Coordinates of C-alpha atoms in Angstrom, one line a residue:
X8 CA 126.5 72.3 92.9
X9 CA 123.8 74.9 93.5
X10 CA 121.6 75.6 90.5
X11 CA 121.7 79.0 88.9
X12 CA 119.4 81.5 90.6
X13 CA 118.0 82.7 87.3
X14 CA 116.9 79.1 86.4
X15 CA 115.2 78.7 89.8
X16 CA 113.5 82.1 89.5
X17 CA 112.2 81.2 86.1
X18 CA 111.0 77.8 87.3
X19 CA 109.1 79.4 90.1
X20 CA 107.6 81.9 87.7
X21 CA 106.4 79.1 85.3
X22 CA 104.8 77.1 88.1
X23 CA 101.3 78.5 89.0
X24 CA 101.0 77.9 92.8
X25 CA 97.2 77.7 92.9
X26 CA 97.1 74.8 90.4
X27 CA 100.1 73.1 92.0
X28 CA 98.7 73.3 95.6
X29 CA 95.1 72.7 94.4
X30 CA 96.1 69.1 93.7
X31 CA 96.5 68.5 97.5
X32 CA 93.8 70.7 99.0
X33 CA 90.7 72.5 97.8
X34 CA 91.3 76.2 97.3
X35 CA 88.8 79.0 97.0
X36 CA 89.4 82.5 95.6
X37 CA 89.8 85.1 98.4
X38 CA 90.2 88.6 97.0
X39 CA 93.2 88.5 94.8
X40 CA 94.6 85.4 96.5
X41 CA 93.5 81.9 97.4
X42 CA 92.8 80.1 100.6
X43 CA 91.9 76.6 101.8
X44 CA 92.5 74.1 104.6
X45 CA 96.2 73.4 105.2
X46 CA 97.4 70.1 103.7
X47 CA 100.1 69.9 106.4
X48 CA 97.9 69.8 109.5
X49 CA 94.3 68.8 110.2
X50 CA 92.0 71.9 110.3
X51 CA 88.4 72.6 109.7
X52 CA 88.6 76.4 109.3
X53 CA 90.8 77.5 106.4
X54 CA 93.9 79.3 107.4
X55 CA 96.2 78.3 104.5
X56 CA 96.7 81.2 102.0
X57 CA 98.3 81.0 98.5
X58 CA 99.8 84.1 97.0
X59 CA 101.5 84.7 93.6
X60 CA 104.9 83.4 94.6
X61 CA 104.5 81.8 98.1
X62 CA 102.1 80.0 100.5
X63 CA 101.6 80.6 104.2
X64 CA 99.6 78.8 106.8
X65 CA 98.5 81.0 109.7
X66 CA 97.8 77.8 111.7
X67 CA 101.0 75.8 111.7
X68 CA 103.3 78.4 110.1
X69 CA 104.2 76.4 107.0
X70 CA 105.6 78.8 104.4
X71 CA 107.5 78.6 101.2
X72 CA 107.5 78.5 97.4
X73 CA 106.6 75.9 94.8
X74 CA 109.8 73.9 95.4
X75 CA 109.3 74.0 99.1
X76 CA 105.7 72.8 98.7
X77 CA 106.7 69.7 96.6
X78 CA 109.4 68.8 99.1
X79 CA 107.1 69.0 102.0
X80 CA 103.9 67.6 100.4
X81 CA 105.7 64.7 98.6
X82 CA 108.7 64.1 100.8
X83 CA 111.0 64.9 97.9
X84 CA 114.6 66.1 98.1
X85 CA 115.4 69.5 96.7
X86 CA 116.9 68.0 93.4
X87 CA 113.8 65.7 93.1
X88 CA 111.4 68.6 93.5
X89 CA 113.2 70.7 91.0
X90 CA 113.3 67.9 88.5
X91 CA 109.5 67.3 88.8
X92 CA 108.6 70.9 88.5
X93 CA 111.0 71.5 85.6
X94 CA 109.5 68.5 83.7
X95 CA 106.0 70.0 84.1
X96 CA 107.2 73.4 83.1
X97 CA 109.0 72.1 80.0
X98 CA 112.4 73.2 81.3
X99 CA 115.7 71.3 81.3
X100 CA 117.6 71.4 84.6
X101 CA 121.1 72.8 83.9
X102 CA 123.9 70.3 84.0
X103 CA 126.9 71.3 86.1
X104 CA 130.1 72.2 84.3
X105 CA 133.5 73.1 85.8
X106 CA 133.1 76.7 84.6
X107 CA 129.6 76.9 86.2
X108 CA 130.9 75.4 89.4
X109 CA 133.7 78.0 89.6
X110 CA 131.3 80.8 88.8
X111 CA 128.9 79.6 91.5
X112 CA 131.8 79.5 94.1
X113 CA 132.8 83.0 93.1
X114 CA 129.2 84.2 93.5
X115 CA 129.0 82.7 96.9
X116 CA 132.3 84.2 97.8
X117 CA 131.2 87.7 96.6
X118 CA 128.0 87.5 98.7
X119 CA 130.2 86.9 101.7
X120 CA 132.4 89.8 100.7
X121 CA 129.5 92.2 100.4
X122 CA 128.0 91.0 103.7
X123 CA 131.4 91.7 105.4
X124 CA 131.6 95.1 103.8
X125 CA 128.1 96.0 105.0
X126 CA 129.1 95.1 108.5
X127 CA 132.3 97.1 108.3
X128 CA 130.6 100.3 107.0
X129 CA 127.9 99.8 109.7
X130 CA 130.5 99.6 112.5
X131 CA 132.3 102.7 111.3
X132 CA 129.0 104.7 111.5
X133 CA 129.1 104.4 115.3
X134 CA 132.8 105.2 115.7
X135 CA 133.9 108.8 116.3
X136 CA 134.8 109.2 112.6
X137 CA 131.3 108.4 111.6
X138 CA 129.6 110.8 114.0
X139 CA 128.8 113.5 111.3
X140 CA 127.1 110.8 109.3
X141 CA 125.1 109.5 112.3
X142 CA 124.1 113.0 113.2
X143 CA 122.9 113.6 109.6
X144 CA 120.7 110.5 109.8
X145 CA 119.3 111.4 113.2
X146 CA 118.6 114.9 111.9
X147 CA 116.6 113.2 109.1
X148 CA 114.4 111.8 112.0
X149 CA 115.6 108.2 111.7
X150 CA 115.6 106.2 114.9
X151 CA 118.7 104.2 115.9
X152 CA 116.5 101.1 115.5
X153 CA 115.7 102.0 111.9
X154 CA 119.4 102.8 111.2
X155 CA 120.4 99.4 112.4
X156 CA 117.5 97.6 110.6
X157 CA 118.7 99.0 107.3
X158 CA 122.4 98.5 108.2
X159 CA 123.2 102.1 107.2
X160 CA 126.9 102.8 107.4
X161 CA 129.8 105.2 106.8
X162 CA 132.6 105.0 104.2
X163 CA 135.6 107.1 105.5
X164 CA 137.6 109.3 103.3
X165 CA 140.9 107.6 103.8
X166 CA 142.4 105.4 101.0
X167 CA 142.4 101.7 101.6
X168 CA 139.8 101.7 104.4
X169 CA 137.6 98.9 103.2
X170 CA 140.6 96.7 102.2
X171 CA 141.9 97.1 105.7
X172 CA 138.6 96.3 107.3
X173 CA 138.2 93.1 105.3
X174 CA 141.8 91.9 105.4
X175 CA 141.1 89.9 108.5
X176 CA 138.3 88.2 106.6
X177 CA 140.7 86.9 104.0
X178 CA 139.3 89.0 101.3
X179 CA 141.7 89.6 98.4
X180 CA 142.2 92.6 96.2
X181 CA 140.8 90.8 93.2
X182 CA 137.6 90.1 95.2
X183 CA 137.3 93.8 96.2
X184 CA 137.6 94.8 92.6
X185 CA 135.1 92.2 91.4
X186 CA 132.6 93.2 94.1
X187 CA 132.9 96.9 93.0
X188 CA 134.3 98.0 96.4
X189 CA 137.5 99.4 95.0
X190 CA 138.7 100.7 91.6
X191 CA 141.8 99.2 90.1
X192 CA 144.9 101.4 90.4
X193 CA 146.2 103.2 87.3
X194 CA 149.8 103.4 86.2
X195 CA 151.1 101.3 89.0
X196 CA 149.1 103.1 91.7
X197 CA 147.4 101.1 94.4
X198 CA 143.6 100.5 94.2
X199 CA 141.2 103.3 95.3
X200 CA 138.1 102.9 97.4
X201 CA 135.0 103.2 95.2
X202 CA 133.1 104.8 98.2
X203 CA 134.7 107.4 100.4
X204 CA 133.2 110.1 102.7
X205 CA 129.7 108.8 102.1
X206 CA 126.7 107.6 104.1
X207 CA 126.2 104.0 102.9
X208 CA 123.0 102.2 102.0
X209 CA 123.3 98.5 101.5
X210 CA 121.2 97.3 98.5
X211 CA 119.8 93.7 98.9
X212 CA 118.3 91.3 96.5
X213 CA 114.8 89.8 97.0
X214 CA 116.4 87.1 99.3
X215 CA 118.0 89.7 101.6
X216 CA 121.6 89.3 100.4
X217 CA 123.7 92.4 100.0
X218 CA 124.6 92.8 96.3
X219 CA 125.6 96.5 96.1
X220 CA 125.7 99.8 97.9
X221 CA 124.4 103.3 97.4
X222 CA 126.5 106.2 98.9
X223 CA 125.3 109.7 99.7
X224 CA 127.7 112.6 100.2
X225 CA 127.4 114.8 103.3
X226 CA 126.8 118.4 102.3
X227 CA 126.0 119.8 98.8
X228 CA 128.7 118.1 96.7
X229 CA 127.9 116.3 93.4
X230 CA 127.1 113.7 92.6
X231 CA 124.8 113.5 95.7
X232 CA 124.3 109.7 95.3
X233 CA 126.5 107.1 93.6
X234 CA 125.7 103.4 93.3
X235 CA 128.0 100.4 93.0
X236 CA 129.2 99.6 89.5
X237 CA 127.6 96.6 87.7
X238 CA 129.1 93.4 89.0
X239 CA 128.4 89.7 88.8
X240 CA 125.9 90.2 91.6
X241 CA 124.4 93.6 90.6
X242 CA 122.6 95.0 87.6
X243 CA 121.1 98.4 88.3
X244 CA 118.1 97.9 86.1
X245 CA 117.1 94.7 87.8
X246 CA 117.0 95.7 91.4
X247 CA 114.8 97.8 93.8
X248 CA 115.9 99.3 97.1
X249 CA 114.0 97.7 100.0
X250 CA 112.7 94.8 97.9
X251 CA 113.4 92.1 100.5
X252 CA 111.6 94.1 103.2
X253 CA 108.7 95.0 100.9
X254 CA 108.0 91.4 100.2
X255 CA 107.4 90.8 103.9
X256 CA 105.4 94.0 104.1
X257 CA 103.2 93.0 101.2
X258 CA 102.7 89.5 102.7
X259 CA 101.3 91.2 105.8
X260 CA 98.9 93.3 103.8
X261 CA 100.8 96.5 103.2
X262 CA 100.5 98.5 100.0
X263 CA 103.5 98.1 97.6
X264 CA 104.5 101.6 96.6
X265 CA 107.5 102.7 94.5
X266 CA 109.0 106.1 95.5
X267 CA 112.1 108.0 94.3
X268 CA 114.9 107.7 96.9
X269 CA 116.5 105.6 99.5
X270 CA 115.6 108.0 102.3
X271 CA 112.0 108.0 101.2
X272 CA 111.9 104.2 101.5
X273 CA 113.5 104.2 104.9
X274 CA 111.2 107.0 106.3
X275 CA 108.1 105.2 105.0
X276 CA 109.1 101.9 106.5
X277 CA 109.7 103.7 109.8
X278 CA 106.2 105.2 109.5
X279 CA 104.6 101.8 109.0
X280 CA 104.5 101.7 105.1
X281 CA 106.6 98.5 104.9
X282 CA 105.8 97.9 101.2
X283 CA 107.9 100.9 100.0
X284 CA 110.7 100.4 97.4
X285 CA 112.7 102.7 95.1
X286 CA 114.5 102.2 91.8
X287 CA 118.2 102.6 91.9
X288 CA 118.7 106.1 90.5
X289 CA 117.0 105.3 87.2
X290 CA 113.5 105.5 85.7
X291 CA 111.5 102.4 86.4
X292 CA 112.5 99.6 84.0
X293 CA 110.5 96.6 82.7
X294 CA 112.5 94.3 84.9
X295 CA 111.7 96.4 88.0
X296 CA 108.0 96.4 87.2
X297 CA 108.2 92.6 86.9
X298 CA 109.7 92.5 90.4
X299 CA 106.9 94.8 91.7
X300 CA 104.2 92.5 90.1
X301 CA 105.8 89.5 91.7
X302 CA 104.7 90.8 95.1
X303 CA 101.6 92.8 94.2
X304 CA 99.2 92.7 91.3
X305 CA 98.5 96.5 91.6
X306 CA 101.5 98.4 93.1
X307 CA 101.4 102.1 93.5
X308 CA 103.8 104.4 91.7
X309 CA 104.3 107.7 93.7
X310 CA 105.5 110.8 91.9
X311 CA 106.2 114.4 92.8
X312 CA 103.5 116.9 92.1
X313 CA 105.6 119.0 89.7
X314 CA 106.4 118.9 86.0
X315 CA 109.3 116.6 86.5
X316 CA 107.0 114.2 88.4
X317 CA 104.4 114.3 85.6
X318 CA 107.1 113.4 83.1
X319 CA 108.4 110.6 85.2
X320 CA 104.8 109.2 85.6
X321 CA 104.3 109.4 81.8
X322 CA 107.5 107.5 81.2
X323 CA 106.5 104.9 83.7
X324 CA 103.1 104.5 82.0
X325 CA 104.8 104.2 78.6
X326 CA 107.0 101.4 80.0
X327 CA 104.2 99.6 81.7
X328 CA 101.5 99.6 79.0
X329 CA 102.8 96.8 76.9
X330 CA 103.2 94.7 80.0
X331 CA 99.9 95.1 81.9
X332 CA 97.3 92.4 81.8
X333 CA 93.9 91.7 83.5
X334 CA 95.9 90.2 86.4
X335 CA 98.5 93.0 86.9
X336 CA 98.3 96.7 86.6
X337 CA 99.4 99.9 88.4
X338 CA 98.0 102.8 90.4
X339 CA 99.4 106.3 90.3
X340 CA 99.7 108.6 93.3
X341 CA 100.8 112.3 93.2
X342 CA 102.5 114.0 96.1
X343 CA 101.6 117.6 97.1
X344 CA 103.8 120.1 95.3
X345 CA 107.1 120.6 97.0
X346 CA 106.9 117.5 99.1
X347 CA 108.5 114.1 99.0
X348 CA 107.4 111.1 101.1
X349 CA 110.1 111.8 103.7
X350 CA 109.1 115.5 104.3
X351 CA 105.4 114.7 104.0
X352 CA 105.5 112.1 106.8
X353 CA 107.7 114.4 108.9
X354 CA 105.1 117.2 108.7
X355 CA 101.8 115.3 108.7
X356 CA 102.6 111.9 110.1
X357 CA 101.6 108.6 108.5
X358 CA 98.0 109.9 107.9
X359 CA 99.4 112.4 105.4
X360 CA 101.0 109.8 103.2
X361 CA 98.0 107.4 103.6
X362 CA 95.9 110.2 102.1
X363 CA 98.2 110.2 99.1
X364 CA 97.8 106.5 98.7
X365 CA 94.0 106.6 99.2
X366 CA 93.8 109.2 96.3
X367 CA 95.9 107.0 93.9
X368 CA 94.3 106.6 90.6
X369 CA 94.0 103.3 88.7
X370 CA 96.0 103.3 85.6
X371 CA 92.9 103.4 83.4
X372 CA 92.0 106.7 85.0
X373 CA 95.4 108.3 85.3
X374 CA 96.4 107.5 81.7
X375 CA 94.2 110.2 80.1
X376 CA 96.0 113.0 82.0
X377 CA 99.4 111.4 81.4
X378 CA 98.8 111.2 77.7
X379 CA 97.2 114.7 77.5
X380 CA 100.2 116.0 79.3
X381 CA 98.6 119.4 80.1
X382 CA 98.7 120.3 76.4
X383 CA 95.6 122.2 75.1
X384 CA 93.1 120.4 73.0
X385 CA 90.6 123.0 71.9
X386 CA 91.1 123.2 68.1
X387 CA 90.1 120.3 65.8
X388 CA 93.8 119.7 65.0
X389 CA 94.7 119.5 68.7
X390 CA 91.8 117.3 69.5
X391 CA 92.5 114.9 66.7
X392 CA 96.1 114.7 67.8
X393 CA 95.0 113.9 71.4
X394 CA 92.6 111.3 70.2
X395 CA 95.4 109.7 68.1
X396 CA 97.7 109.6 71.2
X397 CA 95.0 108.1 73.3
X398 CA 94.1 105.3 70.9
X399 CA 97.9 104.8 70.3
X400 CA 98.5 104.3 74.0
X401 CA 95.7 101.8 74.3
X402 CA 97.0 100.0 71.2
X403 CA 100.3 99.0 72.7
X404 CA 98.6 96.8 75.3
X405 CA 99.3 93.2 74.3
X406 CA 96.0 91.8 75.7
X407 CA 93.6 92.8 72.9
X408 CA 90.5 92.6 75.1
X409 CA 92.1 94.8 77.7
X410 CA 93.4 97.2 75.0
X411 CA 89.8 97.5 73.7
X412 CA 88.6 98.3 77.2
X413 CA 91.3 101.0 77.7
X414 CA 90.4 102.5 74.3
X415 CA 86.8 102.7 75.3
X416 CA 87.6 104.3 78.7
X417 CA 90.0 106.8 77.2
X418 CA 87.6 107.8 74.4
X419 CA 84.7 108.1 76.8
X420 CA 86.8 110.5 78.8
X421 CA 87.8 112.3 75.6
X422 CA 84.2 112.9 74.5
X423 CA 83.2 113.8 78.1
X424 CA 85.8 116.5 78.2
X425 CA 84.5 118.0 75.0
X426 CA 81.2 118.5 76.7
X427 CA 82.8 120.5 79.5
X428 CA 84.1 123.9 78.3
X429 CA 84.6 126.7 80.8
X430 CA 81.7 126.9 83.1
X431 CA 81.2 123.1 83.0
X432 CA 77.9 123.2 81.1
X433 CA 77.4 121.1 77.9
X434 CA 77.6 123.0 74.7
X435 CA 74.9 121.0 73.0
X436 CA 71.7 119.8 74.7
X437 CA 70.3 116.6 73.3
X438 CA 66.6 116.1 73.0
X439 CA 65.2 114.5 76.1
X440 CA 64.5 110.9 75.9
X441 CA 61.1 109.4 76.8
X442 CA 60.7 109.2 80.5
X443 CA 61.3 105.8 82.2
X444 CA 59.9 104.4 85.3
X445 CA 62.1 105.7 88.1
X446 CA 61.2 103.2 90.8
X447 CA 62.4 100.0 89.0
X448 CA 65.5 101.8 87.7
X449 CA 66.6 103.0 91.2
X450 CA 65.9 99.6 92.7
X451 CA 68.1 98.0 90.0
X452 CA 70.9 100.5 90.5
X453 CA 70.7 99.9 94.3
X454 CA 71.0 96.1 93.6
X455 CA 74.1 96.6 91.6
X456 CA 75.7 98.8 94.3
X457 CA 75.0 96.3 97.1
X458 CA 76.1 93.4 94.9
X459 CA 79.5 95.2 94.6
X460 CA 79.6 95.7 98.4
X461 CA 78.7 92.1 99.2
X462 CA 81.6 90.9 97.1
X463 CA 84.1 93.6 98.2
X464 CA 83.3 94.8 101.7
X465 CA 86.9 96.0 102.0
X466 CA 85.5 99.2 100.5
X467 CA 83.4 100.0 103.5
X468 CA 85.9 102.2 105.4
X469 CA 86.0 104.6 102.4
X470 CA 82.3 104.5 101.4
X471 CA 80.5 104.2 104.7
X472 CA 79.6 107.8 104.9
X473 CA 78.5 108.0 101.3
X474 CA 76.2 105.0 101.7
X475 CA 74.5 106.7 104.6
X476 CA 73.7 109.7 102.4
X477 CA 71.7 107.7 99.8
X478 CA 67.9 107.9 99.6
X479 CA 67.3 104.2 98.9
X480 CA 64.0 102.6 97.8
X481 CA 62.1 100.8 100.4
X482 CA 62.8 97.1 100.5
X483 CA 65.9 94.8 100.4
X484 CA 68.4 97.6 99.7
X485 CA 67.4 99.6 102.7
X486 CA 67.5 96.5 104.9
X487 CA 70.9 95.5 103.5
X488 CA 72.4 99.0 104.2
X489 CA 71.3 99.0 107.9
X490 CA 72.7 95.5 108.5
X491 CA 76.0 96.1 106.5
X492 CA 76.8 99.3 108.4
X493 CA 76.1 97.6 111.7
X494 CA 78.3 94.7 110.8
X495 CA 81.1 97.1 109.7
X496 CA 81.3 98.6 113.1
X497 CA 82.1 95.2 114.8
X498 CA 83.7 93.1 112.1
X499 CA 87.3 92.1 112.7
X500 CA 87.9 91.2 109.0
X501 CA 86.1 92.8 106.1
X502 CA 85.7 89.7 104.0
X503 CA 82.8 88.7 101.7
X504 CA 82.2 85.3 103.4
X505 CA 81.9 86.8 106.8
X506 CA 79.5 89.6 105.7
X507 CA 77.2 87.2 103.9
X508 CA 77.2 84.8 106.9
X509 CA 76.3 87.8 109.2
X510 CA 73.4 88.8 106.9
X511 CA 72.1 85.2 106.9
X512 CA 72.1 85.3 110.7
X513 CA 70.1 88.5 110.5
X514 CA 67.4 86.8 108.4
X515 CA 68.4 88.6 105.2
X516 CA 69.2 85.6 103.0
X517 CA 66.5 86.7 100.5
X518 CA 67.9 90.2 100.3
X519 CA 71.4 88.8 99.6
X520 CA 69.9 86.5 96.9
X521 CA 68.1 89.4 95.4
X522 CA 71.3 91.5 95.2
X523 CA 73.4 88.7 93.8
X524 CA 71.1 87.5 91.0
X525 CA 73.6 87.1 88.2
X526 CA 71.5 88.7 85.5
X527 CA 72.8 92.1 84.6
X528 CA 75.5 92.3 87.3
X529 CA 78.6 94.4 86.4
X530 CA 82.1 93.2 86.3
X531 CA 82.8 95.1 89.5
X532 CA 80.4 92.6 91.4
X533 CA 82.7 89.6 90.5
X534 CA 84.9 88.3 93.3
X535 CA 87.9 88.5 91.0
X536 CA 87.4 92.1 90.0
X537 CA 90.5 94.4 90.4
X538 CA 90.3 97.1 93.1
X539 CA 90.2 99.8 90.4
X540 CA 87.2 98.1 88.7
X541 CA 85.4 97.7 92.0
X542 CA 85.8 101.4 92.9
X543 CA 84.8 102.6 89.5
X544 CA 81.7 100.4 89.5
X545 CA 80.6 101.4 93.0
X546 CA 80.9 105.2 92.4
X547 CA 79.1 104.8 89.0
X548 CA 76.0 103.4 90.7
X549 CA 76.3 105.6 93.7
X550 CA 76.3 108.8 91.6
X551 CA 73.2 107.5 89.6
X552 CA 71.4 107.0 92.9
X553 CA 72.3 110.3 94.5
X554 CA 69.5 112.4 92.9
X555 CA 69.7 115.5 90.6
X556 CA 69.5 118.2 93.4
X557 CA 72.2 116.4 95.4
X558 CA 74.4 115.9 92.4
X559 CA 74.1 119.6 91.6
X560 CA 75.3 120.5 95.1
X561 CA 78.1 117.9 94.8
X562 CA 79.2 119.3 91.4
X563 CA 79.4 122.8 92.8
X564 CA 81.4 121.7 95.7
X565 CA 83.8 119.6 93.5
X566 CA 84.2 122.6 91.2
X567 CA 85.1 124.8 94.2
X568 CA 87.7 122.3 95.5
X569 CA 89.3 121.9 92.1
X570 CA 89.7 125.6 91.7
X571 CA 91.3 125.8 95.2
X572 CA 93.6 122.8 94.9
X573 CA 94.0 121.9 91.3
X574 CA 94.1 118.3 92.6
X575 CA 93.8 115.5 89.9
X576 CA 91.4 113.6 92.3
X577 CA 89.1 116.6 92.4
X578 CA 89.2 116.9 88.7
X579 CA 88.3 113.2 88.4
X580 CA 85.4 113.7 90.8
X581 CA 84.1 116.7 88.9
X582 CA 84.1 114.8 85.6
X583 CA 82.3 111.8 87.2
X584 CA 79.7 114.1 88.8
X585 CA 79.1 116.0 85.6
X586 CA 78.7 112.8 83.6
X587 CA 76.3 111.5 86.2
X588 CA 74.3 114.7 86.2
X589 CA 74.1 114.8 82.4
X590 CA 72.9 111.2 82.4
X591 CA 70.2 111.9 85.0
X592 CA 69.0 115.0 83.0
X593 CA 68.7 112.9 79.8
X594 CA 66.7 110.3 81.7
X595 CA 69.3 107.7 80.6
X596 CA 68.8 104.2 82.0
X597 CA 72.3 103.3 83.0
X598 CA 71.5 100.6 85.5
X599 CA 73.6 98.0 83.7
X600 CA 76.5 100.2 82.9
X601 CA 80.1 100.1 84.1
X602 CA 81.2 96.9 82.7
X603 CA 79.7 93.9 80.9
X604 CA 77.3 91.7 82.8
X605 CA 79.0 89.1 85.0

């Protein structure tokens, strides 16, 4: 008998792959993943990568999960591998019972029923009766290739259509009811199709099996979308549309992004954003967030730029805060007002949506605006209420160290905002501190900035121009900038090991050693730092190196852009610039800021 999927999923979740695979081959941290030499074929250059829930060798093609690894590495059968991993995880392998065997057979049968139904709906889309639905999809700019890849279909309006289509497959009426494809008849009437006169969207589980359907009406009727009822295969709060394809997209390096609707997911996949998913007509649930984190430690949640989108983002943050850790968090992206991903890609192409992703804020930065909610905070009562909400939001984070960091970041932003009334000038000027030696401070700030780049060269595409603007002190920082920018123009992969090897070939070993001296380095310069921490650290030191006159010009430009666009990213930039300018004017030595020393 097959083991329950829930048991196997929990077993995989309880088995850390790096420690399991590390027994057979030496692994080294590579960004947020691990890599090493493949244990299944002899190689000298590492091409074996270990992710949160699977491994893959780009040399021999070996691929799988924890169970697969034990089977392949130790020659174990599937039951033996499960028994060994379960013993290590402190789990008991379920014993088969007649009831479980019957339930397992029914589940397998229902998967076959749903697969057959998906095929039937898909065939009807290309028949004359499905032409209006096909025309609708083509008008929505979907290619026939995309339509077939997502197995889109058409449920006709006639009673008993799906039963007729599946009768030749030996599917019974009871199975149709249990699968949610028909409703039982009332008062002796025959069963009725659950979906009729709708464009059909098969919903798959993470393994690619059809477990439910979404149906969209043609025209303006209501409800516009309906989903399958809950069945033995389908629980709405557990699934994500496009999850099986997004796992593959994330594996190939795509950003995992949760959007609102089915058509948004399909349009984004067609445009090359193959990590797109959507909840099934509900607000994001804890279970859906767990699914996102299984394929990415920092997925992006994308919301409309209107009031409803802001409320949805705030609800998502409220759901996520108790669940985030140092290893998994979120980013928040906001669409231009009046646009959704589908229309945005249609008007501006992939670059338009990529710009939205590039402007996504780490949760630590987005949270202030989500908690403030656009409500005024000018009176002492309003400010006290906002401060209480901010500390309360940080307080629900289970990891106490992380909660303390969030509280610090939120309150720093709170106090910074109090220094920026209309006009953007501080209301109180503090006495100037004694002057400090500028040369050593600038050199130390430059060291921090280049230490971050050496560990995280993936940032170069977004900061190359900014680095070129800096007036750097003579010495190792200037030499590093020239060599790094030259390397960026020719490098095939922006990885730390490759960059440091290139700099060594250029005779800059001493400069690299100078930059990476551990004393005083910020958290952002650690190899394991999260992307949000890296970006925050880089811009912190960049702004302190920019110079007062340049910062004033940057601040004026940021204020102009904010007034024209009311863009949250522009507001964030203005706040950072103002804080940096204030620190420069006070003569504040912030060389070691932005995180504890590494």
